[in-house]
Amino acid sequence: MKRIVILGTGGTIAGQAASARQHVQYRAASIAVADLAAGTQMPSGLDIETEQVAQVDSKDMSVDIWRALATRAAHHLARPEVAGIVVTHGTDTMEETAWFLHRVLAPARPVVLTAAMRPATALAADGPQNLLDAVSVAALPEARGVLACVAGVVHAGRDLRKVHPYRMDAFDSGDAGPLGFVEDGRLRRLREWPDGEPFGLDAMLRADWPRVDIVMNTVGADGVLVDALCALGVRGIVAACTGNGTLSRSLEEALLRAQEAGVAVLRATRIGRGALVEAEGATSALPSAGALTPVQARVELMLRLLQQDMTD
Ligand code: ASP
């Protein structure tokens, strides 16, 4: 028997509403992961184990929960009998958790995030099918890396982004495209499994995570927020730039001043797809986050600063 461990963190997949018609204003994170697993008809030949790591609406996901999640995932991945791990999560911040786990675990076996857009009490709840699909992917002998499985689509965790606030197919993989589709429990894979790019666990176990905030370029954006963040002692700032990494003159000047003063700055685009394209051979004064979304770039910058603190 293969063993799959399901780590519960909450979210709408564990949500309950007053009526089956209700898709908003329900209570997320109210059903135990053990009950979600027990209520889903799992594929035969699998031993399912559950562990409740947290029980939160993912809008309230925290560094403490991330630490617990990564630590428990690493613990279970070290058990030879565990074929793969599934993480139930809220959809709102799943792309941040996916990037975090991708960077700290880079597992040789699969860690599959799953979620739901309808509470468990909805007439056509999507959670049970998503959980079943995620377990099927986690049990595949060839699967590896941090993945996400929602609405029948499998994404590499590093490419994941939420693209719709209500529809059940609320995620995509940006320009990278999906990794594959789950069809009747079988995976139709379109491209290679994601390679790991691990930071390792050590840095993230540190108690004092650096503060990193996001500032967006908009019509009329100035440097006031950046100056205020610097005065607060922020360690890093991600600029959610317009277009291909552009910033208003005064916001750019403020960010350059911040960088000069020792604050780490990364530029990402506020557009949901694509990567920043730099002129050939040019290095820009404010470093690029490439294809990362601003929220992923913030996680990346926090991890880089943690690692830097360790080596200092
Ligand atoms: N607010 C919920 C959460 O992120 C939304 C969801 O799970 O769909 O936990």
PDB file of C-alpha atoms and ligand atoms in Angstrom:
ATOM      1  CA  MET A   1       0.000   0.000   0.000  1.00  0.00           C
ATOM      2  CA  LYS A   2       1.249   3.481  -0.853  1.00  0.00           C
ATOM      3  CA  ARG A   3       0.850   6.116   1.816  1.00  0.00           C
ATOM      4  CA  ILE A   4      -0.293   9.661   1.070  1.00  0.00           C
ATOM      5  CA  VAL A   5      -0.244  12.288   3.820  1.00  0.00           C
ATOM      6  CA  ILE A   6      -2.779  15.106   3.591  1.00  0.00           C
ATOM      7  CA  LEU A   7      -1.753  18.216   5.542  1.00  0.00           C
ATOM      8  CA  GLY A   8      -4.707  20.500   6.261  1.00  0.00           C
ATOM      9  CA  THR A   9      -4.326  24.274   6.540  1.00  0.00           C
ATOM     10  CA  GLY A  10      -7.961  25.407   6.097  1.00  0.00           C
ATOM     11  CA  GLY A  11      -9.426  27.457   3.240  1.00  0.00           C
ATOM     12  CA  THR A  12     -12.729  27.268   1.418  1.00  0.00           C
ATOM     13  CA  ILE A  13     -12.184  23.580   0.750  1.00  0.00           C
ATOM     14  CA  ALA A  14     -12.884  23.235   4.494  1.00  0.00           C
ATOM     15  CA  GLY A  15     -15.562  25.944   4.463  1.00  0.00           C
ATOM     16  CA  GLN A  16     -19.208  25.844   5.517  1.00  0.00           C
ATOM     17  CA  ALA A  17     -22.101  28.096   4.523  1.00  0.00           C
ATOM     18  CA  ALA A  18     -25.612  28.443   5.913  1.00  0.00           C
ATOM     19  CA  SER A  19     -27.184  27.228   2.670  1.00  0.00           C
ATOM     20  CA  ALA A  20     -26.173  25.107  -0.325  1.00  0.00           C
ATOM     21  CA  ARG A  21     -26.783  28.111  -2.607  1.00  0.00           C
ATOM     22  CA  GLN A  22     -24.255  30.299  -0.792  1.00  0.00           C
ATOM     23  CA  HIS A  23     -20.884  30.780  -2.524  1.00  0.00           C
ATOM     24  CA  VAL A  24     -19.779  33.912  -0.684  1.00  0.00           C
ATOM     25  CA  GLN A  25     -19.853  34.956   2.972  1.00  0.00           C
ATOM     26  CA  TYR A  26     -19.361  31.396   4.170  1.00  0.00           C
ATOM     27  CA  ARG A  27     -17.004  30.410   6.951  1.00  0.00           C
ATOM     28  CA  ALA A  28     -13.722  29.125   5.520  1.00  0.00           C
ATOM     29  CA  ALA A  29     -11.529  26.723   7.494  1.00  0.00           C
ATOM     30  CA  SER A  30     -14.173  25.032   9.603  1.00  0.00           C
ATOM     31  CA  ILE A  31     -14.083  21.310   8.673  1.00  0.00           C
ATOM     32  CA  ALA A  32     -11.220  19.131   9.895  1.00  0.00           C
ATOM     33  CA  VAL A  33      -8.945  17.713   7.188  1.00  0.00           C
ATOM     34  CA  ALA A  34      -9.619  14.204   8.559  1.00  0.00           C
ATOM     35  CA  ASP A  35     -13.330  14.712   7.826  1.00  0.00           C
ATOM     36  CA  LEU A  36     -12.619  16.072   4.328  1.00  0.00           C
ATOM     37  CA  ALA A  37     -10.560  12.975   3.553  1.00  0.00           C
ATOM     38  CA  ALA A  38     -13.122  10.635   5.085  1.00  0.00           C
ATOM     39  CA  GLY A  39     -15.871  12.252   2.992  1.00  0.00           C
ATOM     40  CA  THR A  40     -13.987  11.762  -0.297  1.00  0.00           C
ATOM     41  CA  GLN A  41     -13.910   8.397  -2.021  1.00  0.00           C
ATOM     42  CA  MET A  42     -10.160   7.900  -2.397  1.00  0.00           C
ATOM     43  CA  PRO A  43      -8.453   5.786  -5.084  1.00  0.00           C
ATOM     44  CA  SER A  44      -8.021   2.151  -4.028  1.00  0.00           C
ATOM     45  CA  GLY A  45      -4.613   0.874  -2.956  1.00  0.00           C
ATOM     46  CA  LEU A  46      -3.741   4.002  -0.982  1.00  0.00           C
ATOM     47  CA  ASP A  47      -3.307   4.480   2.736  1.00  0.00           C
ATOM     48  CA  ILE A  48      -4.421   8.001   3.578  1.00  0.00           C
ATOM     49  CA  GLU A  49      -3.077   9.763   6.644  1.00  0.00           C
ATOM     50  CA  THR A  50      -4.141  13.276   7.664  1.00  0.00           C
ATOM     51  CA  GLU A  51      -2.630  15.965   9.850  1.00  0.00           C
ATOM     52  CA  GLN A  52      -4.148  19.329  10.735  1.00  0.00           C
ATOM     53  CA  VAL A  53      -1.240  21.790  10.534  1.00  0.00           C
ATOM     54  CA  ALA A  54      -3.472  24.878  10.738  1.00  0.00           C
ATOM     55  CA  GLN A  55      -7.090  25.901  10.238  1.00  0.00           C
ATOM     56  CA  VAL A  56      -7.173  29.357   8.642  1.00  0.00           C
ATOM     57  CA  ASP A  57      -8.722  31.322   5.828  1.00  0.00           C
ATOM     58  CA  SER A  58      -5.619  31.730   3.674  1.00  0.00           C
ATOM     59  CA  LYS A  59      -5.987  35.532   3.722  1.00  0.00           C
ATOM     60  CA  ASP A  60      -4.589  35.032   7.245  1.00  0.00           C
ATOM     61  CA  MET A  61      -1.766  32.662   6.272  1.00  0.00           C
ATOM     62  CA  SER A  62       1.326  33.480   8.309  1.00  0.00           C
ATOM     63  CA  VAL A  63       5.042  32.848   8.450  1.00  0.00           C
ATOM     64  CA  ASP A  64       4.504  30.739  11.587  1.00  0.00           C
ATOM     65  CA  ILE A  65       2.109  28.464   9.716  1.00  0.00           C
ATOM     66  CA  TRP A  66       4.511  28.305   6.751  1.00  0.00           C
ATOM     67  CA  ARG A  67       7.242  27.177   9.096  1.00  0.00           C
ATOM     68  CA  ALA A  68       5.032  24.496  10.618  1.00  0.00           C
ATOM     69  CA  LEU A  69       3.864  23.391   7.163  1.00  0.00           C
ATOM     70  CA  ALA A  70       7.348  23.108   5.675  1.00  0.00           C
ATOM     71  CA  THR A  71       8.642  21.348   8.789  1.00  0.00           C
ATOM     72  CA  ARG A  72       5.813  18.791   8.774  1.00  0.00           C
ATOM     73  CA  ALA A  73       6.096  18.266   5.006  1.00  0.00           C
ATOM     74  CA  ALA A  74       9.856  17.667   5.342  1.00  0.00           C
ATOM     75  CA  HIS A  75       9.201  15.248   8.204  1.00  0.00           C
ATOM     76  CA  HIS A  76       6.759  13.180   6.134  1.00  0.00           C
ATOM     77  CA  LEU A  77       8.927  13.316   2.997  1.00  0.00           C
ATOM     78  CA  ALA A  78      11.724  11.730   5.023  1.00  0.00           C
ATOM     79  CA  ARG A  79       9.519   8.683   5.721  1.00  0.00           C
ATOM     80  CA  PRO A  80      10.267   6.079   3.028  1.00  0.00           C
ATOM     81  CA  GLU A  81       6.698   4.736   3.033  1.00  0.00           C
ATOM     82  CA  VAL A  82       5.221   8.160   2.076  1.00  0.00           C
ATOM     83  CA  ALA A  83       4.738   8.378  -1.701  1.00  0.00           C
ATOM     84  CA  GLY A  84       3.552  11.962  -1.721  1.00  0.00           C
ATOM     85  CA  ILE A  85       1.955  14.802   0.201  1.00  0.00           C
ATOM     86  CA  VAL A  86      -1.206  16.782  -0.418  1.00  0.00           C
ATOM     87  CA  VAL A  87      -1.762  20.182   1.199  1.00  0.00           C
ATOM     88  CA  THR A  88      -5.286  21.579   1.473  1.00  0.00           C
ATOM     89  CA  HIS A  89      -5.110  25.380   1.351  1.00  0.00           C
ATOM     90  CA  GLY A  90      -7.200  28.470   0.747  1.00  0.00           C
ATOM     91  CA  THR A  91      -7.041  29.816  -2.794  1.00  0.00           C
ATOM     92  CA  ASP A  92      -6.309  33.449  -1.863  1.00  0.00           C
ATOM     93  CA  THR A  93      -2.629  33.080  -1.018  1.00  0.00           C
ATOM     94  CA  MET A  94      -1.903  29.654  -2.495  1.00  0.00           C
ATOM     95  CA  GLU A  95       0.541  31.090  -5.054  1.00  0.00           C
ATOM     96  CA  GLU A  96       2.647  32.524  -2.227  1.00  0.00           C
ATOM     97  CA  THR A  97       2.701  29.241  -0.302  1.00  0.00           C
ATOM     98  CA  ALA A  98       3.487  27.393  -3.547  1.00  0.00           C
ATOM     99  CA  TRP A  99       6.543  29.589  -4.185  1.00  0.00           C
ATOM    100  CA  PHE A 100       7.640  29.310  -0.545  1.00  0.00           C
ATOM    101  CA  LEU A 101       7.423  25.490  -0.532  1.00  0.00           C
ATOM    102  CA  HIS A 102       9.085  25.312  -3.954  1.00  0.00           C
ATOM    103  CA  ARG A 103      12.047  27.280  -2.624  1.00  0.00           C
ATOM    104  CA  VAL A 104      12.460  25.580   0.740  1.00  0.00           C
ATOM    105  CA  LEU A 105      11.561  21.961  -0.050  1.00  0.00           C
ATOM    106  CA  ALA A 106      12.316  21.240  -3.730  1.00  0.00           C
ATOM    107  CA  PRO A 107      11.137  17.683  -2.994  1.00  0.00           C
ATOM    108  CA  ALA A 108      12.097  14.585  -4.970  1.00  0.00           C
ATOM    109  CA  ARG A 109       8.556  13.342  -4.293  1.00  0.00           C
ATOM    110  CA  PRO A 110       5.369  15.318  -4.994  1.00  0.00           C
ATOM    111  CA  VAL A 111       3.864  17.923  -2.683  1.00  0.00           C
ATOM    112  CA  VAL A 112       0.514  18.789  -4.238  1.00  0.00           C
ATOM    113  CA  LEU A 113      -1.428  21.844  -3.106  1.00  0.00           C
ATOM    114  CA  THR A 114      -5.167  21.787  -3.599  1.00  0.00           C
ATOM    115  CA  ALA A 115      -8.078  24.071  -2.780  1.00  0.00           C
ATOM    116  CA  ALA A 116     -11.668  24.884  -3.643  1.00  0.00           C
ATOM    117  CA  MET A 117     -13.632  27.904  -4.776  1.00  0.00           C
ATOM    118  CA  ARG A 118     -16.941  26.647  -3.326  1.00  0.00           C
ATOM    119  CA  PRO A 119     -17.431  25.771   0.339  1.00  0.00           C
ATOM    120  CA  ALA A 120     -17.912  22.107   1.173  1.00  0.00           C
ATOM    121  CA  THR A 121     -21.631  22.748   1.751  1.00  0.00           C
ATOM    122  CA  ALA A 122     -22.275  24.116  -1.796  1.00  0.00           C
ATOM    123  CA  LEU A 123     -24.635  22.314  -4.156  1.00  0.00           C
ATOM    124  CA  ALA A 124     -21.725  21.554  -6.495  1.00  0.00           C
ATOM    125  CA  ALA A 125     -18.733  21.760  -4.170  1.00  0.00           C
ATOM    126  CA  ASP A 126     -15.448  21.447  -6.090  1.00  0.00           C
ATOM    127  CA  GLY A 127     -13.367  20.428  -3.053  1.00  0.00           C
ATOM    128  CA  PRO A 128     -13.915  16.641  -3.070  1.00  0.00           C
ATOM    129  CA  GLN A 129     -12.955  16.258  -6.761  1.00  0.00           C
ATOM    130  CA  ASN A 130      -9.943  18.550  -6.315  1.00  0.00           C
ATOM    131  CA  LEU A 131      -8.811  16.558  -3.283  1.00  0.00           C
ATOM    132  CA  LEU A 132      -9.275  13.273  -5.130  1.00  0.00           C
ATOM    133  CA  ASP A 133      -7.307  14.591  -8.149  1.00  0.00           C
ATOM    134  CA  ALA A 134      -4.507  15.921  -5.915  1.00  0.00           C
ATOM    135  CA  VAL A 135      -4.228  12.553  -4.150  1.00  0.00           C
ATOM    136  CA  SER A 136      -4.108  10.771  -7.534  1.00  0.00           C
ATOM    137  CA  VAL A 137      -1.242  13.018  -8.664  1.00  0.00           C
ATOM    138  CA  ALA A 138       0.586  12.652  -5.325  1.00  0.00           C
ATOM    139  CA  ALA A 139       0.468   8.861  -5.734  1.00  0.00           C
ATOM    140  CA  LEU A 140       2.118   8.840  -9.183  1.00  0.00           C
ATOM    141  CA  PRO A 141       5.557   7.222  -8.914  1.00  0.00           C
ATOM    142  CA  GLU A 142       7.099   9.646 -11.416  1.00  0.00           C
ATOM    143  CA  ALA A 143       5.680  12.838  -9.865  1.00  0.00           C
ATOM    144  CA  ARG A 144       7.995  15.266  -8.077  1.00  0.00           C
ATOM    145  CA  GLY A 145       8.279  18.848  -6.930  1.00  0.00           C
ATOM    146  CA  VAL A 146       5.758  21.308  -5.561  1.00  0.00           C
ATOM    147  CA  LEU A 147       2.607  21.151  -7.668  1.00  0.00           C
ATOM    148  CA  ALA A 148      -0.933  22.487  -7.481  1.00  0.00           C
ATOM    149  CA  CYS A 149      -4.033  20.679  -8.672  1.00  0.00           C
ATOM    150  CA  VAL A 150      -7.332  22.561  -9.019  1.00  0.00           C
ATOM    151  CA  ALA A 151     -10.261  22.157 -11.444  1.00  0.00           C
ATOM    152  CA  GLY A 152      -8.609  19.207 -13.169  1.00  0.00           C
ATOM    153  CA  VAL A 153      -5.481  21.212 -14.046  1.00  0.00           C
ATOM    154  CA  VAL A 154      -2.011  20.513 -12.644  1.00  0.00           C
ATOM    155  CA  HIS A 155       0.358  23.476 -12.307  1.00  0.00           C
ATOM    156  CA  ALA A 156       4.010  23.620 -11.324  1.00  0.00           C
ATOM    157  CA  GLY A 157       3.900  25.418  -7.963  1.00  0.00           C
ATOM    158  CA  ARG A 158       6.432  27.998  -9.118  1.00  0.00           C
ATOM    159  CA  ASP A 159       4.164  29.089 -12.001  1.00  0.00           C
ATOM    160  CA  LEU A 160       0.913  29.182 -10.055  1.00  0.00           C
ATOM    161  CA  ARG A 161      -1.189  32.347  -9.974  1.00  0.00           C
ATOM    162  CA  LYS A 162      -4.770  33.055  -8.997  1.00  0.00           C
ATOM    163  CA  VAL A 163      -6.555  34.695 -11.913  1.00  0.00           C
ATOM    164  CA  HIS A 164     -10.227  34.766 -10.940  1.00  0.00           C
ATOM    165  CA  PRO A 165     -11.982  35.711  -7.689  1.00  0.00           C
ATOM    166  CA  TYR A 166     -15.077  33.505  -8.164  1.00  0.00           C
ATOM    167  CA  ARG A 167     -14.935  30.901 -10.960  1.00  0.00           C
ATOM    168  CA  MET A 168     -13.889  27.347 -10.144  1.00  0.00           C
ATOM    169  CA  ASP A 169     -11.017  27.404 -12.664  1.00  0.00           C
ATOM    170  CA  ALA A 170      -9.433  30.242 -10.730  1.00  0.00           C
ATOM    171  CA  PHE A 171      -5.765  29.417 -11.414  1.00  0.00           C
ATOM    172  CA  ASP A 172      -3.335  29.362 -14.270  1.00  0.00           C
ATOM    173  CA  SER A 173       0.388  28.990 -14.882  1.00  0.00           C
ATOM    174  CA  GLY A 174       1.010  32.241 -16.730  1.00  0.00           C
ATOM    175  CA  ASP A 175       3.065  31.916 -19.900  1.00  0.00           C
ATOM    176  CA  ALA A 176       4.497  28.563 -18.751  1.00  0.00           C
ATOM    177  CA  GLY A 177       1.139  26.861 -19.266  1.00  0.00           C
ATOM    178  CA  PRO A 178      -0.209  23.964 -17.211  1.00  0.00           C
ATOM    179  CA  LEU A 179       1.878  20.920 -16.404  1.00  0.00           C
ATOM    180  CA  GLY A 180      -1.024  18.666 -17.336  1.00  0.00           C
ATOM    181  CA  PHE A 181      -4.613  17.598 -16.737  1.00  0.00           C
ATOM    182  CA  VAL A 182      -6.105  14.992 -14.440  1.00  0.00           C
ATOM    183  CA  GLU A 183      -8.641  12.939 -16.350  1.00  0.00           C
ATOM    184  CA  ASP A 184     -10.489  10.192 -14.484  1.00  0.00           C
ATOM    185  CA  GLY A 185      -7.608   9.865 -12.048  1.00  0.00           C
ATOM    186  CA  ARG A 186      -4.941   9.699 -14.762  1.00  0.00           C
ATOM    187  CA  LEU A 187      -2.494  12.483 -15.557  1.00  0.00           C
ATOM    188  CA  ARG A 188      -2.100  13.734 -19.119  1.00  0.00           C
ATOM    189  CA  ARG A 189       1.239  15.481 -18.719  1.00  0.00           C
ATOM    190  CA  LEU A 190       2.183  18.246 -21.155  1.00  0.00           C
ATOM    191  CA  ARG A 191       5.684  19.082 -19.992  1.00  0.00           C
ATOM    192  CA  GLU A 192       8.502  18.101 -17.650  1.00  0.00           C
ATOM    193  CA  TRP A 193       8.176  17.948 -13.885  1.00  0.00           C
ATOM    194  CA  PRO A 194       9.500  21.141 -12.285  1.00  0.00           C
ATOM    195  CA  ASP A 195      13.133  21.193 -11.196  1.00  0.00           C
ATOM    196  CA  GLY A 196      13.888  22.246  -7.649  1.00  0.00           C
ATOM    197  CA  GLU A 197      15.670  25.511  -6.814  1.00  0.00           C
ATOM    198  CA  PRO A 198      16.097  24.947  -3.070  1.00  0.00           C
ATOM    199  CA  PHE A 199      17.148  27.414  -0.440  1.00  0.00           C
ATOM    200  CA  GLY A 200      16.901  24.639   2.123  1.00  0.00           C
ATOM    201  CA  LEU A 201      15.023  24.659   5.370  1.00  0.00           C
ATOM    202  CA  ASP A 202      17.599  26.241   7.658  1.00  0.00           C
ATOM    203  CA  ALA A 203      17.049  29.893   6.813  1.00  0.00           C
ATOM    204  CA  MET A 204      13.293  29.755   7.069  1.00  0.00           C
ATOM    205  CA  LEU A 205      13.357  28.224  10.539  1.00  0.00           C
ATOM    206  CA  ARG A 206      14.781  31.483  11.867  1.00  0.00           C
ATOM    207  CA  ALA A 207      12.362  33.413  14.049  1.00  0.00           C
ATOM    208  CA  ASP A 208      12.988  36.911  12.743  1.00  0.00           C
ATOM    209  CA  TRP A 209      11.799  37.125   9.171  1.00  0.00           C
ATOM    210  CA  PRO A 210      12.668  40.406   7.471  1.00  0.00           C
ATOM    211  CA  ARG A 211       9.881  42.816   6.640  1.00  0.00           C
ATOM    212  CA  VAL A 212       9.345  43.185   2.886  1.00  0.00           C
ATOM    213  CA  ASP A 213       6.495  45.224   1.413  1.00  0.00           C
ATOM    214  CA  ILE A 214       5.037  45.783  -2.040  1.00  0.00           C
ATOM    215  CA  VAL A 215       4.596  49.226  -3.568  1.00  0.00           C
ATOM    216  CA  MET A 216       2.650  49.554  -6.808  1.00  0.00           C
ATOM    217  CA  ASN A 217       3.279  51.957  -9.639  1.00  0.00           C
ATOM    218  CA  THR A 218       0.041  53.708 -10.625  1.00  0.00           C
ATOM    219  CA  VAL A 219      -0.966  56.933 -12.300  1.00  0.00           C
ATOM    220  CA  GLY A 220       0.322  59.619  -9.979  1.00  0.00           C
ATOM    221  CA  ALA A 221       2.429  57.253  -7.841  1.00  0.00           C
ATOM    222  CA  ASP A 222       5.125  59.098  -5.920  1.00  0.00           C
ATOM    223  CA  GLY A 223       7.853  58.116  -3.484  1.00  0.00           C
ATOM    224  CA  VAL A 224       5.981  58.866  -0.254  1.00  0.00           C
ATOM    225  CA  LEU A 225       5.214  55.241   0.584  1.00  0.00           C
ATOM    226  CA  VAL A 226       8.778  54.126  -0.144  1.00  0.00           C
ATOM    227  CA  ASP A 227      10.202  56.886   2.065  1.00  0.00           C
ATOM    228  CA  ALA A 228       7.750  55.954   4.843  1.00  0.00           C
ATOM    229  CA  LEU A 229       8.696  52.263   4.595  1.00  0.00           C
ATOM    230  CA  CYS A 230      12.377  53.143   4.796  1.00  0.00           C
ATOM    231  CA  ALA A 231      11.693  55.276   7.869  1.00  0.00           C
ATOM    232  CA  LEU A 232       9.947  52.238   9.396  1.00  0.00           C
ATOM    233  CA  GLY A 233      13.085  50.172   8.859  1.00  0.00           C
ATOM    234  CA  VAL A 234      11.793  47.850   6.143  1.00  0.00           C
ATOM    235  CA  ARG A 235      14.436  45.410   4.805  1.00  0.00           C
ATOM    236  CA  GLY A 236      13.053  44.980   1.309  1.00  0.00           C
ATOM    237  CA  ILE A 237      10.603  46.478  -1.177  1.00  0.00           C
ATOM    238  CA  VAL A 238       9.052  44.840  -4.219  1.00  0.00           C
ATOM    239  CA  ALA A 239       7.956  47.294  -6.864  1.00  0.00           C
ATOM    240  CA  ALA A 240       4.817  46.077  -8.657  1.00  0.00           C
ATOM    241  CA  CYS A 241       5.698  47.917 -11.837  1.00  0.00           C
ATOM    242  CA  THR A 242       3.552  48.913 -14.756  1.00  0.00           C
ATOM    243  CA  GLY A 243       4.137  47.111 -18.059  1.00  0.00           C
ATOM    244  CA  ASN A 244       7.657  45.861 -18.714  1.00  0.00           C
ATOM    245  CA  GLY A 245       9.001  47.081 -15.361  1.00  0.00           C
ATOM    246  CA  THR A 246       8.306  50.807 -15.648  1.00  0.00           C
ATOM    247  CA  LEU A 247       8.003  53.201 -12.712  1.00  0.00           C
ATOM    248  CA  SER A 248       6.974  56.830 -12.397  1.00  0.00           C
ATOM    249  CA  ARG A 249      10.014  59.086 -12.172  1.00  0.00           C
ATOM    250  CA  SER A 250       9.476  59.976  -8.511  1.00  0.00           C
ATOM    251  CA  LEU A 251       8.752  56.375  -7.440  1.00  0.00           C
ATOM    252  CA  GLU A 252      11.867  55.185  -9.263  1.00  0.00           C
ATOM    253  CA  GLU A 253      13.978  57.891  -7.601  1.00  0.00           C
ATOM    254  CA  ALA A 254      12.638  56.917  -4.168  1.00  0.00           C
ATOM    255  CA  LEU A 255      13.398  53.225  -4.820  1.00  0.00           C
ATOM    256  CA  LEU A 256      16.937  54.063  -5.948  1.00  0.00           C
ATOM    257  CA  ARG A 257      17.402  56.112  -2.772  1.00  0.00           C
ATOM    258  CA  ALA A 258      16.096  53.183  -0.717  1.00  0.00           C
ATOM    259  CA  GLN A 259      18.450  50.759  -2.452  1.00  0.00           C
ATOM    260  CA  GLU A 260      21.341  53.128  -1.902  1.00  0.00           C
ATOM    261  CA  ALA A 261      20.461  53.178   1.804  1.00  0.00           C
ATOM    262  CA  GLY A 262      20.673  49.359   1.973  1.00  0.00           C
ATOM    263  CA  VAL A 263      17.056  48.318   1.374  1.00  0.00           C
ATOM    264  CA  ALA A 264      16.797  45.347  -1.033  1.00  0.00           C
ATOM    265  CA  VAL A 265      14.589  46.153  -4.035  1.00  0.00           C
ATOM    266  CA  LEU A 266      13.106  43.851  -6.676  1.00  0.00           C
ATOM    267  CA  ARG A 267      11.064  44.897  -9.693  1.00  0.00           C
ATOM    268  CA  ALA A 268       8.121  42.714 -10.797  1.00  0.00           C
ATOM    269  CA  THR A 269       5.286  43.508 -13.166  1.00  0.00           C
ATOM    270  CA  ARG A 270       1.755  44.124 -11.912  1.00  0.00           C
ATOM    271  CA  ILE A 271       0.501  42.395 -15.093  1.00  0.00           C
ATOM    272  CA  GLY A 272      -0.604  38.812 -14.438  1.00  0.00           C
ATOM    273  CA  ARG A 273       1.349  37.172 -17.246  1.00  0.00           C
ATOM    274  CA  GLY A 274       4.804  37.292 -18.760  1.00  0.00           C
ATOM    275  CA  ALA A 275       8.275  38.063 -17.464  1.00  0.00           C
ATOM    276  CA  LEU A 276      10.189  41.351 -17.468  1.00  0.00           C
ATOM    277  CA  VAL A 277      12.299  41.627 -20.603  1.00  0.00           C
ATOM    278  CA  GLU A 278      15.613  43.465 -20.225  1.00  0.00           C
ATOM    279  CA  ALA A 279      17.569  45.001 -23.089  1.00  0.00           C
ATOM    280  CA  GLU A 280      20.347  42.690 -24.266  1.00  0.00           C
ATOM    281  CA  GLY A 281      23.510  43.072 -22.207  1.00  0.00           C
ATOM    282  CA  ALA A 282      21.948  45.718 -19.978  1.00  0.00           C
ATOM    283  CA  THR A 283      21.743  45.502 -16.209  1.00  0.00           C
ATOM    284  CA  SER A 284      19.080  47.684 -14.727  1.00  0.00           C
ATOM    285  CA  ALA A 285      19.743  49.705 -11.603  1.00  0.00           C
ATOM    286  CA  LEU A 286      16.833  48.011  -9.830  1.00  0.00           C
ATOM    287  CA  PRO A 287      17.032  44.214 -10.166  1.00  0.00           C
ATOM    288  CA  SER A 288      14.288  42.273 -11.939  1.00  0.00           C
ATOM    289  CA  ALA A 289      12.187  39.487 -10.429  1.00  0.00           C
ATOM    290  CA  GLY A 290      11.821  37.906 -13.871  1.00  0.00           C
ATOM    291  CA  ALA A 291       8.574  35.986 -14.188  1.00  0.00           C
ATOM    292  CA  LEU A 292       7.618  36.143 -10.510  1.00  0.00           C
ATOM    293  CA  THR A 293       4.377  37.882  -9.604  1.00  0.00           C
ATOM    294  CA  PRO A 294       4.814  40.723  -7.081  1.00  0.00           C
ATOM    295  CA  VAL A 295       3.532  38.526  -4.230  1.00  0.00           C
ATOM    296  CA  GLN A 296       5.895  35.691  -5.181  1.00  0.00           C
ATOM    297  CA  ALA A 297       8.751  38.191  -5.533  1.00  0.00           C
ATOM    298  CA  ARG A 298       8.047  39.344  -1.973  1.00  0.00           C
ATOM    299  CA  VAL A 299       8.403  35.762  -0.679  1.00  0.00           C
ATOM    300  CA  GLU A 300      11.563  35.351  -2.734  1.00  0.00           C
ATOM    301  CA  LEU A 301      13.072  38.545  -1.351  1.00  0.00           C
ATOM    302  CA  MET A 302      12.288  37.556   2.249  1.00  0.00           C
ATOM    303  CA  LEU A 303      13.986  34.187   1.692  1.00  0.00           C
ATOM    304  CA  ARG A 304      17.026  35.811   0.053  1.00  0.00           C
ATOM    305  CA  LEU A 305      17.377  38.204   2.989  1.00  0.00           C
ATOM    306  CA  LEU A 306      17.048  35.323   5.466  1.00  0.00           C
ATOM    307  CA  GLN A 307      19.777  33.436   3.671  1.00  0.00           C
ATOM    308  CA  GLN A 308      21.963  36.537   3.554  1.00  0.00           C
ATOM    309  CA  ASP A 309      21.465  37.018   7.320  1.00  0.00           C
ATOM    310  CA  MET A 310      22.643  33.459   7.888  1.00  0.00           C
ATOM    311  CA  THR A 311      25.881  33.982   6.035  1.00  0.00           C
ATOM    312  CA  ASP A 312      26.619  37.412   7.564  1.00  0.00           C
TER     313      ASP A 312
HETATM  314  N1  ASP B   1     -10.646  33.172   1.433  1.00  0.00           N
HETATM  315  C1  ASP B   1     -10.525  31.760   1.090  1.00  0.00           C
HETATM  316  C2  ASP B   1      -9.113  31.314   1.465  1.00  0.00           C
HETATM  317  O1  ASP B   1      -8.203  31.696   0.789  1.00  0.00           O
HETATM  318  C3  ASP B   1     -10.774  31.582  -0.355  1.00  0.00           C
HETATM  319  C4  ASP B   1     -10.647  30.177  -0.859  1.00  0.00           C
HETATM  320  O2  ASP B   1     -10.092  29.292  -0.241  1.00  0.00           O
HETATM  321  O3  ASP B   1     -11.151  29.952  -1.989  1.00  0.00           O
HETATM  322  O4  ASP B   1      -8.937  30.604   2.418  1.00  0.00           O
END
